[in-house]
Amino acid sequence: QVQLVESGGGVVQPGRSLRLSCAASGFTFSAYGIHWVRQAPGKGLEWVAVIWFDGSNKHYVDSVKGRFTISRDNSKNTVYLQMNSLGAEDTAVYYCARDQPNDDYWYFDVWGRGTLVTVSS
Amino acid sequence: DIQMTQSPSSLSASVGDRVTITCRANQSIASYLNWYQQKPGKAPKVLIYAASSLQSGVPSRFSGSGSGTDFTLTISSLQPEDFATYYCQQSYSTRGTFGGGTKVEIK
């Protein structure tokens, strides 16, 4: 079935790095853009980053620019989020989500279950 | 970035009530507005896209309206499984910002 599975979360010290993965199955991965969305404990959803279907374009929320890098390997059906210089404000559940285009519109129609990143000393 | 503001942040309602949640953008986003439902410990689920298009499989008691800067999500008759948090998201920009959420609780 169509699914996204995140991995790579864990506890990391402030200032350190972590790489998250989002593995896709059940659909033509190379045809879809993939986004990362995070949710701090008890808080709302925050859009983090997007990579286009072919990796040609990437965009980030201002708070992670210069620290996070999104990438993808279409041969492995996987998107990555490299997170550097982590701070307490990055503590959250990180979801990856599929960008479903519909005419001129888009929305997230498939989500992973999320992976928890905790930044703490 | 486009800022999205939802109101109220929470509400209490009874089964069978009609519930309306509003979402406002700080600039015109035409009809580029999505609504999601999230239950505790779960990933969000899309309900409405393009402001008023019902996602396949979503009950018809959910509806969306609006364009420009002001949007609403309406649940015509609240069911027990609808108690959750609802988020709007603009898709006008590639950086798809979310509203702060509206938690719908049992009265």
PDB file of C-alpha atoms in Angstrom:
ATOM      1  CA  GLN A   1       0.000   0.000   0.000  1.00  0.00           C
ATOM      2  CA  VAL A   2       0.961   3.625  -0.340  1.00  0.00           C
ATOM      3  CA  GLN A   3       3.049   4.632   2.622  1.00  0.00           C
ATOM      4  CA  LEU A   4       5.809   6.816   3.967  1.00  0.00           C
ATOM      5  CA  VAL A   5       7.986   5.698   6.868  1.00  0.00           C
ATOM      6  CA  GLU A   6      10.236   8.083   8.756  1.00  0.00           C
ATOM      7  CA  SER A   7      13.311   7.020  10.694  1.00  0.00           C
ATOM      8  CA  GLY A   8      16.411   8.496  12.248  1.00  0.00           C
ATOM      9  CA  GLY A   9      14.926  10.375  15.176  1.00  0.00           C
ATOM     10  CA  GLY A  10      16.325  10.215  18.668  1.00  0.00           C
ATOM     11  CA  VAL A  11      17.928  12.212  21.450  1.00  0.00           C
ATOM     12  CA  VAL A  12      20.739  14.525  20.378  1.00  0.00           C
ATOM     13  CA  GLN A  13      22.763  17.139  22.221  1.00  0.00           C
ATOM     14  CA  PRO A  14      22.430  20.825  21.337  1.00  0.00           C
ATOM     15  CA  GLY A  15      24.699  21.818  18.480  1.00  0.00           C
ATOM     16  CA  ARG A  16      24.935  18.301  17.089  1.00  0.00           C
ATOM     17  CA  SER A  17      23.511  16.853  13.866  1.00  0.00           C
ATOM     18  CA  LEU A  18      20.967  14.253  12.895  1.00  0.00           C
ATOM     19  CA  ARG A  19      19.745  12.878   9.586  1.00  0.00           C
ATOM     20  CA  LEU A  20      16.158  11.822   9.120  1.00  0.00           C
ATOM     21  CA  SER A  21      14.982   9.499   6.366  1.00  0.00           C
ATOM     22  CA  CYS A  22      11.586   9.128   4.751  1.00  0.00           C
ATOM     23  CA  ALA A  23      11.167   5.868   2.843  1.00  0.00           C
ATOM     24  CA  ALA A  24       8.327   5.593   0.347  1.00  0.00           C
ATOM     25  CA  SER A  25       6.547   2.561  -1.054  1.00  0.00           C
ATOM     26  CA  GLY A  26       3.456   1.700  -3.043  1.00  0.00           C
ATOM     27  CA  PHE A  27       3.630   4.579  -5.522  1.00  0.00           C
ATOM     28  CA  THR A  28       5.860   6.143  -8.171  1.00  0.00           C
ATOM     29  CA  PHE A  29       8.086   8.048  -5.794  1.00  0.00           C
ATOM     30  CA  SER A  30       9.955   9.991  -8.483  1.00  0.00           C
ATOM     31  CA  ALA A  31       6.711  11.689  -9.574  1.00  0.00           C
ATOM     32  CA  TYR A  32       5.978  13.426  -6.266  1.00  0.00           C
ATOM     33  CA  GLY A  33       7.315  16.266  -4.220  1.00  0.00           C
ATOM     34  CA  ILE A  34       7.899  15.469  -0.566  1.00  0.00           C
ATOM     35  CA  HIS A  35       7.620  17.828   2.397  1.00  0.00           C
ATOM     36  CA  TRP A  36       8.757  17.714   6.000  1.00  0.00           C
ATOM     37  CA  VAL A  37       6.390  19.037   8.663  1.00  0.00           C
ATOM     38  CA  ARG A  38       7.173  19.129  12.355  1.00  0.00           C
ATOM     39  CA  GLN A  39       5.156  19.371  15.531  1.00  0.00           C
ATOM     40  CA  ALA A  40       6.700  20.406  18.827  1.00  0.00           C
ATOM     41  CA  PRO A  41       5.250  18.678  21.898  1.00  0.00           C
ATOM     42  CA  GLY A  42       1.753  20.000  22.537  1.00  0.00           C
ATOM     43  CA  LYS A  43       2.009  22.512  19.697  1.00  0.00           C
ATOM     44  CA  GLY A  44       0.687  22.957  16.189  1.00  0.00           C
ATOM     45  CA  LEU A  45       2.007  21.901  12.820  1.00  0.00           C
ATOM     46  CA  GLU A  46       4.938  23.747  11.270  1.00  0.00           C
ATOM     47  CA  TRP A  47       5.912  23.326   7.636  1.00  0.00           C
ATOM     48  CA  VAL A  48       9.693  22.795   7.420  1.00  0.00           C
ATOM     49  CA  ALA A  49      10.922  21.982   3.932  1.00  0.00           C
ATOM     50  CA  VAL A  50      10.009  20.669   0.489  1.00  0.00           C
ATOM     51  CA  ILE A  51      11.882  19.008  -2.348  1.00  0.00           C
ATOM     52  CA  TRP A  52      10.428  18.748  -5.802  1.00  0.00           C
ATOM     53  CA  PHE A  53       9.884  15.389  -7.495  1.00  0.00           C
ATOM     54  CA  ASP A  54      13.180  15.585  -9.355  1.00  0.00           C
ATOM     55  CA  GLY A  55      15.148  17.379  -6.648  1.00  0.00           C
ATOM     56  CA  SER A  56      15.446  20.502  -8.787  1.00  0.00           C
ATOM     57  CA  ASN A  57      13.913  22.841  -6.218  1.00  0.00           C
ATOM     58  CA  LYS A  58      14.095  22.994  -2.450  1.00  0.00           C
ATOM     59  CA  HIS A  59      12.546  25.445  -0.016  1.00  0.00           C
ATOM     60  CA  TYR A  60      12.828  25.881   3.735  1.00  0.00           C
ATOM     61  CA  VAL A  61      11.137  27.691   6.573  1.00  0.00           C
ATOM     62  CA  ASP A  62      13.280  30.641   7.629  1.00  0.00           C
ATOM     63  CA  SER A  63      14.070  29.166  11.055  1.00  0.00           C
ATOM     64  CA  VAL A  64      15.991  26.220   9.545  1.00  0.00           C
ATOM     65  CA  LYS A  65      17.628  27.875   6.529  1.00  0.00           C
ATOM     66  CA  GLY A  66      21.357  27.301   6.557  1.00  0.00           C
ATOM     67  CA  ARG A  67      21.025  24.498   9.137  1.00  0.00           C
ATOM     68  CA  PHE A  68      18.773  21.909   7.469  1.00  0.00           C
ATOM     69  CA  THR A  69      19.204  20.355   4.042  1.00  0.00           C
ATOM     70  CA  ILE A  70      16.583  18.314   2.243  1.00  0.00           C
ATOM     71  CA  SER A  71      17.636  15.827  -0.421  1.00  0.00           C
ATOM     72  CA  ARG A  72      16.300  12.758  -2.167  1.00  0.00           C
ATOM     73  CA  ASP A  73      17.516   9.589  -3.829  1.00  0.00           C
ATOM     74  CA  ASN A  74      14.894   8.447  -6.299  1.00  0.00           C
ATOM     75  CA  SER A  75      16.740   5.167  -6.836  1.00  0.00           C
ATOM     76  CA  LYS A  76      16.136   4.377  -3.162  1.00  0.00           C
ATOM     77  CA  ASN A  77      12.671   5.955  -2.905  1.00  0.00           C
ATOM     78  CA  THR A  78      13.923   7.996   0.013  1.00  0.00           C
ATOM     79  CA  VAL A  79      13.995  11.640   1.091  1.00  0.00           C
ATOM     80  CA  TYR A  80      16.433  12.861   3.693  1.00  0.00           C
ATOM     81  CA  LEU A  81      16.521  15.777   6.093  1.00  0.00           C
ATOM     82  CA  GLN A  82      19.997  16.614   7.301  1.00  0.00           C
ATOM     83  CA  MET A  83      19.707  18.695  10.445  1.00  0.00           C
ATOM     84  CA  ASN A  84      22.773  20.524  11.752  1.00  0.00           C
ATOM     85  CA  SER A  85      23.346  22.882  14.683  1.00  0.00           C
ATOM     86  CA  LEU A  86      20.290  21.561  16.437  1.00  0.00           C
ATOM     87  CA  GLY A  87      18.724  23.534  19.252  1.00  0.00           C
ATOM     88  CA  ALA A  88      15.987  22.925  21.793  1.00  0.00           C
ATOM     89  CA  GLU A  89      13.546  24.673  19.461  1.00  0.00           C
ATOM     90  CA  ASP A  90      13.983  21.823  16.968  1.00  0.00           C
ATOM     91  CA  THR A  91      12.537  19.274  19.389  1.00  0.00           C
ATOM     92  CA  ALA A  92       9.480  17.878  17.628  1.00  0.00           C
ATOM     93  CA  VAL A  93       7.874  14.989  15.861  1.00  0.00           C
ATOM     94  CA  TYR A  94       8.962  15.202  12.237  1.00  0.00           C
ATOM     95  CA  TYR A  95       6.537  14.001   9.582  1.00  0.00           C
ATOM     96  CA  CYS A  96       7.165  13.562   5.898  1.00  0.00           C
ATOM     97  CA  ALA A  97       4.208  14.046   3.597  1.00  0.00           C
ATOM     98  CA  ARG A  98       3.481  13.515  -0.084  1.00  0.00           C
ATOM     99  CA  ASP A  99       2.552  16.503  -2.187  1.00  0.00           C
ATOM    100  CA  GLN A 100      -0.525  15.591  -4.203  1.00  0.00           C
ATOM    101  CA  PRO A 101      -1.071  17.945  -7.121  1.00  0.00           C
ATOM    102  CA  ASN A 102      -4.631  18.441  -8.329  1.00  0.00           C
ATOM    103  CA  ASP A 103      -5.022  20.850 -11.239  1.00  0.00           C
ATOM    104  CA  ASP A 104      -3.418  24.038  -9.951  1.00  0.00           C
ATOM    105  CA  TYR A 105      -3.700  22.998  -6.289  1.00  0.00           C
ATOM    106  CA  TRP A 106      -1.695  20.774  -3.990  1.00  0.00           C
ATOM    107  CA  TYR A 107      -2.156  19.217  -0.579  1.00  0.00           C
ATOM    108  CA  PHE A 108      -0.691  16.473   1.595  1.00  0.00           C
ATOM    109  CA  ASP A 109      -2.537  13.237   0.922  1.00  0.00           C
ATOM    110  CA  VAL A 110      -0.109  10.739   2.460  1.00  0.00           C
ATOM    111  CA  TRP A 111       1.741  11.206   5.730  1.00  0.00           C
ATOM    112  CA  GLY A 112       4.191   9.079   7.635  1.00  0.00           C
ATOM    113  CA  ARG A 113       3.719   8.268  11.312  1.00  0.00           C
ATOM    114  CA  GLY A 114       6.464  10.647  12.321  1.00  0.00           C
ATOM    115  CA  THR A 115       9.817  10.350  14.094  1.00  0.00           C
ATOM    116  CA  LEU A 116      10.599  12.129  17.345  1.00  0.00           C
ATOM    117  CA  VAL A 117      13.660  14.339  17.598  1.00  0.00           C
ATOM    118  CA  THR A 118      14.616  15.472  21.091  1.00  0.00           C
ATOM    119  CA  VAL A 119      17.400  18.010  21.491  1.00  0.00           C
ATOM    120  CA  SER A 120      18.658  17.899  25.034  1.00  0.00           C
ATOM    121  CA  SER A 121      21.892  17.812  26.959  1.00  0.00           C
TER     122      SER A 121
ATOM    123  CA  ASP B   1       5.883  33.928   4.504  1.00  0.00           C
ATOM    124  CA  ILE B   2       2.105  33.905   4.429  1.00  0.00           C
ATOM    125  CA  GLN B   3       0.642  33.902   7.932  1.00  0.00           C
ATOM    126  CA  MET B   4      -2.467  31.885   8.715  1.00  0.00           C
ATOM    127  CA  THR B   5      -4.647  32.618  11.740  1.00  0.00           C
ATOM    128  CA  GLN B   6      -7.348  30.264  12.979  1.00  0.00           C
ATOM    129  CA  SER B   7     -10.167  30.966  15.386  1.00  0.00           C
ATOM    130  CA  PRO B   8     -11.184  29.895  17.848  1.00  0.00           C
ATOM    131  CA  SER B   9      -8.159  28.061  19.221  1.00  0.00           C
ATOM    132  CA  SER B  10     -10.528  25.681  20.972  1.00  0.00           C
ATOM    133  CA  LEU B  11     -14.226  25.052  21.294  1.00  0.00           C
ATOM    134  CA  SER B  12     -16.561  22.773  23.179  1.00  0.00           C
ATOM    135  CA  ALA B  13     -19.484  21.224  21.365  1.00  0.00           C
ATOM    136  CA  SER B  14     -21.968  18.399  21.665  1.00  0.00           C
ATOM    137  CA  VAL B  15     -22.669  15.533  19.324  1.00  0.00           C
ATOM    138  CA  GLY B  16     -25.051  16.767  16.659  1.00  0.00           C
ATOM    139  CA  ASP B  17     -23.946  20.400  16.869  1.00  0.00           C
ATOM    140  CA  ARG B  18     -23.029  22.446  13.835  1.00  0.00           C
ATOM    141  CA  VAL B  19     -19.427  23.624  14.196  1.00  0.00           C
ATOM    142  CA  THR B  20     -17.665  26.361  12.259  1.00  0.00           C
ATOM    143  CA  ILE B  21     -13.941  27.082  12.319  1.00  0.00           C
ATOM    144  CA  THR B  22     -12.437  30.095  10.604  1.00  0.00           C
ATOM    145  CA  CYS B  23      -9.046  30.665   9.020  1.00  0.00           C
ATOM    146  CA  ARG B  24      -7.658  33.975   7.826  1.00  0.00           C
ATOM    147  CA  ALA B  25      -4.619  34.644   5.632  1.00  0.00           C
ATOM    148  CA  ASN B  26      -2.602  37.855   5.860  1.00  0.00           C
ATOM    149  CA  GLN B  27      -2.748  38.182   2.084  1.00  0.00           C
ATOM    150  CA  SER B  28      -5.002  36.891  -0.637  1.00  0.00           C
ATOM    151  CA  ILE B  29      -4.468  33.211  -1.358  1.00  0.00           C
ATOM    152  CA  ALA B  30      -7.377  32.797  -3.784  1.00  0.00           C
ATOM    153  CA  SER B  31      -8.713  29.272  -3.072  1.00  0.00           C
ATOM    154  CA  TYR B  32      -5.370  27.720  -2.147  1.00  0.00           C
ATOM    155  CA  LEU B  33      -6.511  26.484   1.237  1.00  0.00           C
ATOM    156  CA  ASN B  34      -6.482  23.001   2.749  1.00  0.00           C
ATOM    157  CA  TRP B  35      -8.032  21.656   5.945  1.00  0.00           C
ATOM    158  CA  TYR B  36      -6.637  18.762   7.995  1.00  0.00           C
ATOM    159  CA  GLN B  37      -7.868  16.804  10.983  1.00  0.00           C
ATOM    160  CA  GLN B  38      -5.437  15.449  13.545  1.00  0.00           C
ATOM    161  CA  LYS B  39      -6.185  13.077  16.396  1.00  0.00           C
ATOM    162  CA  PRO B  40      -3.812  12.629  19.341  1.00  0.00           C
ATOM    163  CA  GLY B  41      -0.709  10.649  18.465  1.00  0.00           C
ATOM    164  CA  LYS B  42      -1.649  10.410  14.806  1.00  0.00           C
ATOM    165  CA  ALA B  43      -0.574  12.107  11.608  1.00  0.00           C
ATOM    166  CA  PRO B  44      -2.926  14.695  10.125  1.00  0.00           C
ATOM    167  CA  LYS B  45      -5.488  13.687   7.519  1.00  0.00           C
ATOM    168  CA  VAL B  46      -6.665  15.920   4.695  1.00  0.00           C
ATOM    169  CA  LEU B  47     -10.364  16.780   4.689  1.00  0.00           C
ATOM    170  CA  ILE B  48     -10.720  19.632   2.217  1.00  0.00           C
ATOM    171  CA  TYR B  49      -8.440  20.999  -0.492  1.00  0.00           C
ATOM    172  CA  ALA B  50      -8.798  23.989  -2.811  1.00  0.00           C
ATOM    173  CA  ALA B  51     -10.962  25.617  -0.129  1.00  0.00           C
ATOM    174  CA  SER B  52     -14.087  23.592  -0.858  1.00  0.00           C
ATOM    175  CA  SER B  53     -13.194  20.274  -2.511  1.00  0.00           C
ATOM    176  CA  LEU B  54     -13.928  17.264  -0.333  1.00  0.00           C
ATOM    177  CA  GLN B  55     -11.159  14.681  -0.270  1.00  0.00           C
ATOM    178  CA  SER B  56     -12.272  11.233  -1.359  1.00  0.00           C
ATOM    179  CA  GLY B  57     -13.578   9.175   1.531  1.00  0.00           C
ATOM    180  CA  VAL B  58     -14.257  12.146   3.823  1.00  0.00           C
ATOM    181  CA  PRO B  59     -17.842  12.317   5.136  1.00  0.00           C
ATOM    182  CA  SER B  60     -20.090  14.898   3.524  1.00  0.00           C
ATOM    183  CA  ARG B  61     -20.819  16.557   6.877  1.00  0.00           C
ATOM    184  CA  PHE B  62     -17.480  18.327   6.369  1.00  0.00           C
ATOM    185  CA  SER B  63     -17.511  21.324   4.056  1.00  0.00           C
ATOM    186  CA  GLY B  64     -15.260  24.246   3.291  1.00  0.00           C
ATOM    187  CA  SER B  65     -15.866  27.676   1.875  1.00  0.00           C
ATOM    188  CA  GLY B  66     -14.173  30.981   1.256  1.00  0.00           C
ATOM    189  CA  SER B  67     -11.666  32.634  -1.014  1.00  0.00           C
ATOM    190  CA  GLY B  68      -9.183  35.451  -0.846  1.00  0.00           C
ATOM    191  CA  THR B  69      -8.286  35.826   2.829  1.00  0.00           C
ATOM    192  CA  ASP B  70     -11.225  34.349   4.761  1.00  0.00           C
ATOM    193  CA  PHE B  71     -12.170  30.683   4.937  1.00  0.00           C
ATOM    194  CA  THR B  72     -14.384  28.418   6.995  1.00  0.00           C
ATOM    195  CA  LEU B  73     -14.578  24.737   7.782  1.00  0.00           C
ATOM    196  CA  THR B  74     -18.036  23.549   8.788  1.00  0.00           C
ATOM    197  CA  ILE B  75     -19.044  20.282  10.365  1.00  0.00           C
ATOM    198  CA  SER B  76     -22.783  20.092   9.860  1.00  0.00           C
ATOM    199  CA  SER B  77     -23.544  17.559  12.604  1.00  0.00           C
ATOM    200  CA  LEU B  78     -20.664  16.760  14.934  1.00  0.00           C
ATOM    201  CA  GLN B  79     -20.011  13.056  15.449  1.00  0.00           C
ATOM    202  CA  PRO B  80     -18.053  11.394  18.264  1.00  0.00           C
ATOM    203  CA  GLU B  81     -15.152  10.618  15.913  1.00  0.00           C
ATOM    204  CA  ASP B  82     -14.855  14.322  14.953  1.00  0.00           C
ATOM    205  CA  PHE B  83     -13.381  15.384  18.273  1.00  0.00           C
ATOM    206  CA  ALA B  84      -9.887  16.326  17.154  1.00  0.00           C
ATOM    207  CA  THR B  85      -7.706  19.289  16.241  1.00  0.00           C
ATOM    208  CA  TYR B  86      -8.216  20.966  12.888  1.00  0.00           C
ATOM    209  CA  TYR B  87      -5.613  22.894  10.911  1.00  0.00           C
ATOM    210  CA  CYS B  88      -5.811  25.069   7.847  1.00  0.00           C
ATOM    211  CA  GLN B  89      -2.878  25.295   5.440  1.00  0.00           C
ATOM    212  CA  GLN B  90      -2.264  27.649   2.566  1.00  0.00           C
ATOM    213  CA  SER B  91      -0.954  26.135  -0.659  1.00  0.00           C
ATOM    214  CA  TYR B  92      -0.640  29.456  -2.501  1.00  0.00           C
ATOM    215  CA  SER B  93       3.038  29.451  -1.678  1.00  0.00           C
ATOM    216  CA  THR B  94       5.356  26.466  -1.971  1.00  0.00           C
ATOM    217  CA  ARG B  95       6.123  27.054   1.710  1.00  0.00           C
ATOM    218  CA  GLY B  96       2.772  25.807   2.893  1.00  0.00           C
ATOM    219  CA  THR B  97       2.253  27.441   6.276  1.00  0.00           C
ATOM    220  CA  PHE B  98      -0.357  26.160   8.713  1.00  0.00           C
ATOM    221  CA  GLY B  99      -2.761  27.902  11.023  1.00  0.00           C
ATOM    222  CA  GLY B 100      -2.349  27.442  14.749  1.00  0.00           C
ATOM    223  CA  GLY B 101      -5.064  24.816  15.027  1.00  0.00           C
ATOM    224  CA  THR B 102      -8.536  24.537  16.553  1.00  0.00           C
ATOM    225  CA  LYS B 103      -9.165  21.855  19.143  1.00  0.00           C
ATOM    226  CA  VAL B 104     -12.735  20.581  19.144  1.00  0.00           C
ATOM    227  CA  GLU B 105     -13.628  19.126  22.528  1.00  0.00           C
ATOM    228  CA  ILE B 106     -16.635  17.360  23.962  1.00  0.00           C
ATOM    229  CA  LYS B 107     -19.038  19.586  25.868  1.00  0.00           C
TER     230      LYS B 107
END
